[in-house]
Amino acid sequence: MVQESGYGFTEALISQGTQQKRPALSWGSKIKKKLKTVAPYLGKFRPSVGQCCHQCTPDSLGKKLGQTIPSLGFHNLLSVNETHTRYRGWLVRRVCCVLLVRGCRVYPSPATDRVERVSQSNRVQKALSSPDIAPAGGDTRGSLTHLTPYFSLINTCISPQLLRLVGWVLLKVFGSVFCSVQVNLNHMAPLHRASKQGASLVYVCVPQSIVDSALIPLVLFCHNLRVPYTLCHLQIHNNWFRSVLQRLGVVLLPPDPITEQEAETDNLYSSVMTSLVGELLCEGQVLSVCVSGESWRGGQWLARIRLAVREGVVPDVHLVPVGISYDCVPNTSTPVGLLSALRCVFSLLCGNRQKSSVRIHFAQPFSLKEMCDTGRCRVDGGRPLQDLLLPTILHNRSDAIFGQRMMSWILPPRYLPELCQSERDLSIALTLHLTYSTMSCMAVMSTSLVSCLLLHKHRKGVCLSVLCRDVAWLLEEILFRNRDVGFGGSLVGVVYHSLTILTPHLTLAAHPKDRSDPLIAPHPSLSATLSLSRHSQILTHTFLHEAVGACAVSAMLCEVAGCGGSSRIRGEEIKGDEVRGEMEFDVALCQDELTERALQLTHLLPPGYIPPCQSAHGFALDAVDTLVRCGILVMEEVPSDTPICDFWRKQGALTWSASDDHSDCEEGEARSFKLSQPSQCPELLFFLCSLMAGYLRALCWATEGLDLLDTPLPEAVCLGQIHSHLCDTAQRDRGHYESCSEEVARVTVRTLTDLGVLVEDQQRGCVFLGVSPLFQQTDNRQKLHSFVSQFLYD
């Protein structure tokens, strides 16, 4: 068997095709004819993505449902020709890009007296009069000098000439990096209508790359919409580069060499930024914010926007989640100066041999005032994660798991201290809701499908023809869940495009019997596995209900298998068969216990995976029901001679008997389920369990390495040591590298902190983390490891 890896994939297919005197993708002829075409929709309609929440903003949702808009298709932002200009002719075809940016509308962005208005605001005056800033005697005129470093930030504006120049440069650069940047035109029409209604728009995205901050303004500029002011956490040291970005509407950190966390804890900076956001909204400007529940970024900006509405600076603001999907996320470093920015552009131009595509979805605008002031967005305050799960982990008590998880670290008390607790909780819920909405409207790209199948279903390799059939199957499952995809065309072309982009992370092996149907496997290296894991992450969001339910089923099956011999899951009447082998699980799973396991795992999910308006218990119930709908579980048949009673009798509901006689009868048992294939575990079940395995395995590894930490340590140092431990464990394990990424390590440390395993301590203005005395005991660490590992399927 001949084995090739890296960029040899394309050449191998071409060489095979040349030898056999047929096209390079000759294996496509072996696929069934009905699977040759991949449509990005079911029936006649595309999935309707980007709708606002029906529970929190029903009025905003009703505005869209009452309109009938014909399908307008997609617009490739990089495909610029003479039809996009007012002119025609051979010369126009050569300068059409220049004519396009010259004809785009640029809205005025004056910043004439903004410094005076911000300086005279009550919030800034109060900050200037604080004892740390105000001079002796109480005269605040001398303290105005403290505002000098913020004058350039306050005077941030949008220069029309510079915007047109940079717009032309970006179109040329992105044209060399991407083959297309597709924008759904049906999503642009609501933005034009919302901009004419007078309320300011705030675009919200989840950051994936520094390219996100350039794509959103470029798309809006090319569609004659107001270019937003970008609220950015970058620290730029080069003065000339800072000046250019500030004339493009980018609000940066102060020039002092401080981090975002240090800036937000400065009372004067926080007051200036809060007043600046209010002034920008009062001017009718548009804002762009990046939020992330996992990295706890962006919540303070949403809180400031909420303050502007609550204090009456503006009557209302419309929020627009923006989902950006890449075939291959640009791997660029964050620029801090001119040279680093040039290196960033150079890496974009030379980083990929194969051009990829981008899909951008603008969700339906919804009213911030409707969400927050009507009380429809539920804010329960929540309970600490350790109160929800530690009784179950340490004492096997399940009476405390009902409730919502508190995530106060998304907007810590040191940020915006003037906020009351109710407003802080509301801002946290808004951040989580927008994170979830943004992830929900992101399109699933073809590289995500192939990466997910190779990483979670065919880790040891698969024939190319089988991979194509699985791509067609997974595509239908995604569309059934009302998620849009960012590709279309023939099945052969879609798979070939994906494999070409993923070539550096794959291994190709020629099949000994059929060289036209090669074997494909993920390359067993750290960089390859991490790249495939990043690509497939959106599939975890898409199949989250199924993944949580599957892990709950796996936990119960592991308990049965661990008992040995015969096992009973519920009651005395239903007896499980004897467990003879690992693959025989002909047992009944009680609905209540299955829901309880799903609820335990739901509490462990990273932030932003479920909306805050849905209770954790409701999500767990939906997870179990989803397994029934997708055919993994089937309802256990009850013997006909057994009277069926309403198991809600405890709540006072009516009961009935099998003969329709409304008389009292014995209280019925809760429902129970069985696997649809008791003789062999369904392949789909293991595929869904694998979607959650990376995060759960990292929790197990981190728990095992707690005794190696010499705590207390600064938060960054502790995070680095846990990340190093995850990488070392993966190297020893020679696999499962998806459990040792920086993002997974960050989420793992946050989960352990919320569980009370790691304790935060403020020392000398820095956060230190230390192992709590409770989990310095080996028995308790072992209990935590066993609790997490029950959901982990290997």
PDB file of C-alpha atoms in Angstrom, residues 404-517:
ATOM      1  CA  GLN A 404     -29.604  27.777  35.858  1.00  0.00           C
ATOM      2  CA  ARG A 405     -25.823  28.117  35.906  1.00  0.00           C
ATOM      3  CA  MET A 406     -24.508  31.493  37.027  1.00  0.00           C
ATOM      4  CA  MET A 407     -21.856  33.044  34.760  1.00  0.00           C
ATOM      5  CA  SER A 408     -21.007  36.299  36.505  1.00  0.00           C
ATOM      6  CA  TRP A 409     -17.437  36.243  35.133  1.00  0.00           C
ATOM      7  CA  ILE A 410     -18.742  37.294  31.691  1.00  0.00           C
ATOM      8  CA  LEU A 411     -19.240  40.772  33.168  1.00  0.00           C
ATOM      9  CA  PRO A 412     -17.193  40.799  36.408  1.00  0.00           C
ATOM     10  CA  PRO A 413     -18.042  43.301  39.169  1.00  0.00           C
ATOM     11  CA  ARG A 414     -14.846  45.283  38.490  1.00  0.00           C
ATOM     12  CA  TYR A 415     -16.263  46.144  35.038  1.00  0.00           C
ATOM     13  CA  LEU A 416     -18.792  49.026  35.094  1.00  0.00           C
ATOM     14  CA  PRO A 417     -19.191  49.113  38.904  1.00  0.00           C
ATOM     15  CA  GLU A 418     -22.151  51.527  38.609  1.00  0.00           C
ATOM     16  CA  LEU A 419     -24.360  48.713  37.289  1.00  0.00           C
ATOM     17  CA  CYS A 420     -26.836  47.233  39.732  1.00  0.00           C
ATOM     18  CA  GLN A 421     -27.030  43.449  39.984  1.00  0.00           C
ATOM     19  CA  SER A 422     -30.239  43.144  37.958  1.00  0.00           C
ATOM     20  CA  GLU A 423     -28.779  45.176  35.077  1.00  0.00           C
ATOM     21  CA  ARG A 424     -25.562  43.168  35.260  1.00  0.00           C
ATOM     22  CA  ASP A 425     -27.493  39.900  35.038  1.00  0.00           C
ATOM     23  CA  LEU A 426     -29.494  41.273  32.111  1.00  0.00           C
ATOM     24  CA  SER A 427     -26.304  42.268  30.251  1.00  0.00           C
ATOM     25  CA  ILE A 428     -24.842  38.803  30.837  1.00  0.00           C
ATOM     26  CA  ALA A 429     -28.010  37.182  29.483  1.00  0.00           C
ATOM     27  CA  LEU A 430     -27.876  39.500  26.469  1.00  0.00           C
ATOM     28  CA  THR A 431     -24.263  38.519  25.783  1.00  0.00           C
ATOM     29  CA  LEU A 432     -25.079  34.807  25.988  1.00  0.00           C
ATOM     30  CA  HIS A 433     -28.149  35.217  23.806  1.00  0.00           C
ATOM     31  CA  LEU A 434     -26.257  37.089  21.097  1.00  0.00           C
ATOM     32  CA  THR A 435     -23.429  34.541  21.179  1.00  0.00           C
ATOM     33  CA  TYR A 436     -25.939  31.756  20.656  1.00  0.00           C
ATOM     34  CA  SER A 437     -27.823  33.664  17.926  1.00  0.00           C
ATOM     35  CA  THR A 438     -24.624  34.422  16.050  1.00  0.00           C
ATOM     36  CA  MET A 439     -23.497  30.790  16.126  1.00  0.00           C
ATOM     37  CA  SER A 440     -26.960  29.649  15.019  1.00  0.00           C
ATOM     38  CA  CYS A 441     -26.995  31.769  11.862  1.00  0.00           C
ATOM     39  CA  MET A 442     -23.546  30.664  10.707  1.00  0.00           C
ATOM     40  CA  ALA A 443     -23.567  28.509   7.583  1.00  0.00           C
ATOM     41  CA  VAL A 444     -21.989  25.046   7.644  1.00  0.00           C
ATOM     42  CA  MET A 445     -19.203  24.853   5.072  1.00  0.00           C
ATOM     43  CA  SER A 446     -18.185  21.765   3.123  1.00  0.00           C
ATOM     44  CA  THR A 447     -14.816  21.592   4.886  1.00  0.00           C
ATOM     45  CA  SER A 448     -16.676  21.424   8.208  1.00  0.00           C
ATOM     46  CA  LEU A 449     -18.677  18.408   7.022  1.00  0.00           C
ATOM     47  CA  VAL A 450     -15.644  16.509   5.778  1.00  0.00           C
ATOM     48  CA  SER A 451     -13.550  17.407   8.845  1.00  0.00           C
ATOM     49  CA  CYS A 452     -16.298  16.278  11.188  1.00  0.00           C
ATOM     50  CA  LEU A 453     -16.714  12.932   9.415  1.00  0.00           C
ATOM     51  CA  LEU A 454     -12.985  12.233   9.314  1.00  0.00           C
ATOM     52  CA  LEU A 455     -12.399  13.261  12.923  1.00  0.00           C
ATOM     53  CA  HIS A 456     -15.469  11.806  14.614  1.00  0.00           C
ATOM     54  CA  LYS A 457     -16.696   8.969  12.376  1.00  0.00           C
ATOM     55  CA  HIS A 458     -13.779   7.700  10.278  1.00  0.00           C
ATOM     56  CA  ARG A 459     -10.753   8.416  12.425  1.00  0.00           C
ATOM     57  CA  LYS A 460      -8.894   5.385  11.102  1.00  0.00           C
ATOM     58  CA  GLY A 461      -9.626   6.162   7.486  1.00  0.00           C
ATOM     59  CA  VAL A 462     -12.393   5.720   4.951  1.00  0.00           C
ATOM     60  CA  CYS A 463     -12.765   5.075   1.244  1.00  0.00           C
ATOM     61  CA  LEU A 464     -13.516   8.139  -0.799  1.00  0.00           C
ATOM     62  CA  SER A 465     -16.783   6.759  -2.142  1.00  0.00           C
ATOM     63  CA  VAL A 466     -18.021   5.993   1.389  1.00  0.00           C
ATOM     64  CA  LEU A 467     -17.008   9.486   2.481  1.00  0.00           C
ATOM     65  CA  CYS A 468     -19.137  10.963  -0.315  1.00  0.00           C
ATOM     66  CA  ARG A 469     -22.191   8.983   0.781  1.00  0.00           C
ATOM     67  CA  ASP A 470     -21.674  10.144   4.380  1.00  0.00           C
ATOM     68  CA  VAL A 471     -21.374  13.758   3.214  1.00  0.00           C
ATOM     69  CA  ALA A 472     -24.747  13.456   1.470  1.00  0.00           C
ATOM     70  CA  TRP A 473     -26.273  11.883   4.603  1.00  0.00           C
ATOM     71  CA  LEU A 474     -24.852  14.500   6.957  1.00  0.00           C
ATOM     72  CA  LEU A 475     -25.976  17.300   4.644  1.00  0.00           C
ATOM     73  CA  GLU A 476     -29.583  16.142   4.861  1.00  0.00           C
ATOM     74  CA  GLU A 477     -29.364  15.904   8.650  1.00  0.00           C
ATOM     75  CA  ILE A 478     -28.073  19.495   8.827  1.00  0.00           C
ATOM     76  CA  LEU A 479     -30.808  20.851   6.555  1.00  0.00           C
ATOM     77  CA  PHE A 480     -33.473  19.010   8.553  1.00  0.00           C
ATOM     78  CA  ARG A 481     -32.294  21.024  11.560  1.00  0.00           C
ATOM     79  CA  ASN A 482     -32.882  24.305   9.707  1.00  0.00           C
ATOM     80  CA  ARG A 483     -29.188  25.140   9.367  1.00  0.00           C
ATOM     81  CA  ASP A 484     -27.943  26.674   6.144  1.00  0.00           C
ATOM     82  CA  VAL A 485     -24.900  25.406   4.289  1.00  0.00           C
ATOM     83  CA  GLY A 486     -22.371  27.442   2.364  1.00  0.00           C
ATOM     84  CA  PHE A 487     -21.949  25.255  -0.713  1.00  0.00           C
ATOM     85  CA  GLY A 488     -23.810  23.552  -3.517  1.00  0.00           C
ATOM     86  CA  GLY A 489     -23.252  21.724  -6.782  1.00  0.00           C
ATOM     87  CA  SER A 490     -22.215  18.188  -7.603  1.00  0.00           C
ATOM     88  CA  LEU A 491     -21.264  15.842  -4.803  1.00  0.00           C
ATOM     89  CA  VAL A 492     -17.976  15.053  -6.503  1.00  0.00           C
ATOM     90  CA  GLY A 493     -17.076  18.731  -6.806  1.00  0.00           C
ATOM     91  CA  VAL A 494     -18.007  19.565  -3.222  1.00  0.00           C
ATOM     92  CA  VAL A 495     -15.952  16.709  -1.739  1.00  0.00           C
ATOM     93  CA  TYR A 496     -13.024  17.400  -4.057  1.00  0.00           C
ATOM     94  CA  HIS A 497     -13.022  21.100  -3.094  1.00  0.00           C
ATOM     95  CA  SER A 498     -13.061  20.234   0.620  1.00  0.00           C
ATOM     96  CA  LEU A 499     -10.308  17.645   0.388  1.00  0.00           C
ATOM     97  CA  THR A 500      -8.147  19.996  -1.647  1.00  0.00           C
ATOM     98  CA  ILE A 501      -8.353  22.672   1.064  1.00  0.00           C
ATOM     99  CA  LEU A 502      -7.793  20.106   3.826  1.00  0.00           C
ATOM    100  CA  THR A 503      -4.924  18.397   1.985  1.00  0.00           C
ATOM    101  CA  PRO A 504      -2.145  19.473   4.428  1.00  0.00           C
ATOM    102  CA  HIS A 505      -4.022  17.754   7.254  1.00  0.00           C
ATOM    103  CA  LEU A 506      -4.858  14.475   5.494  1.00  0.00           C
ATOM    104  CA  THR A 507      -3.143  11.230   4.581  1.00  0.00           C
ATOM    105  CA  LEU A 508      -3.886   9.474   1.272  1.00  0.00           C
ATOM    106  CA  ALA A 509      -3.407   5.734   0.893  1.00  0.00           C
ATOM    107  CA  ALA A 510      -4.000   3.886  -2.376  1.00  0.00           C
ATOM    108  CA  HIS A 511      -6.447   0.990  -2.043  1.00  0.00           C
ATOM    109  CA  PRO A 512      -4.820  -2.325  -3.025  1.00  0.00           C
ATOM    110  CA  LYS A 513      -7.925  -3.505  -4.925  1.00  0.00           C
ATOM    111  CA  ASP A 514      -9.233  -0.267  -6.420  1.00  0.00           C
ATOM    112  CA  ARG A 515      -6.717   2.509  -6.884  1.00  0.00           C
ATOM    113  CA  SER A 516      -9.460   4.824  -8.180  1.00  0.00           C
ATOM    114  CA  ASP A 517     -11.092   4.758  -4.718  1.00  0.00           C
TER     115      ASP A 517
END
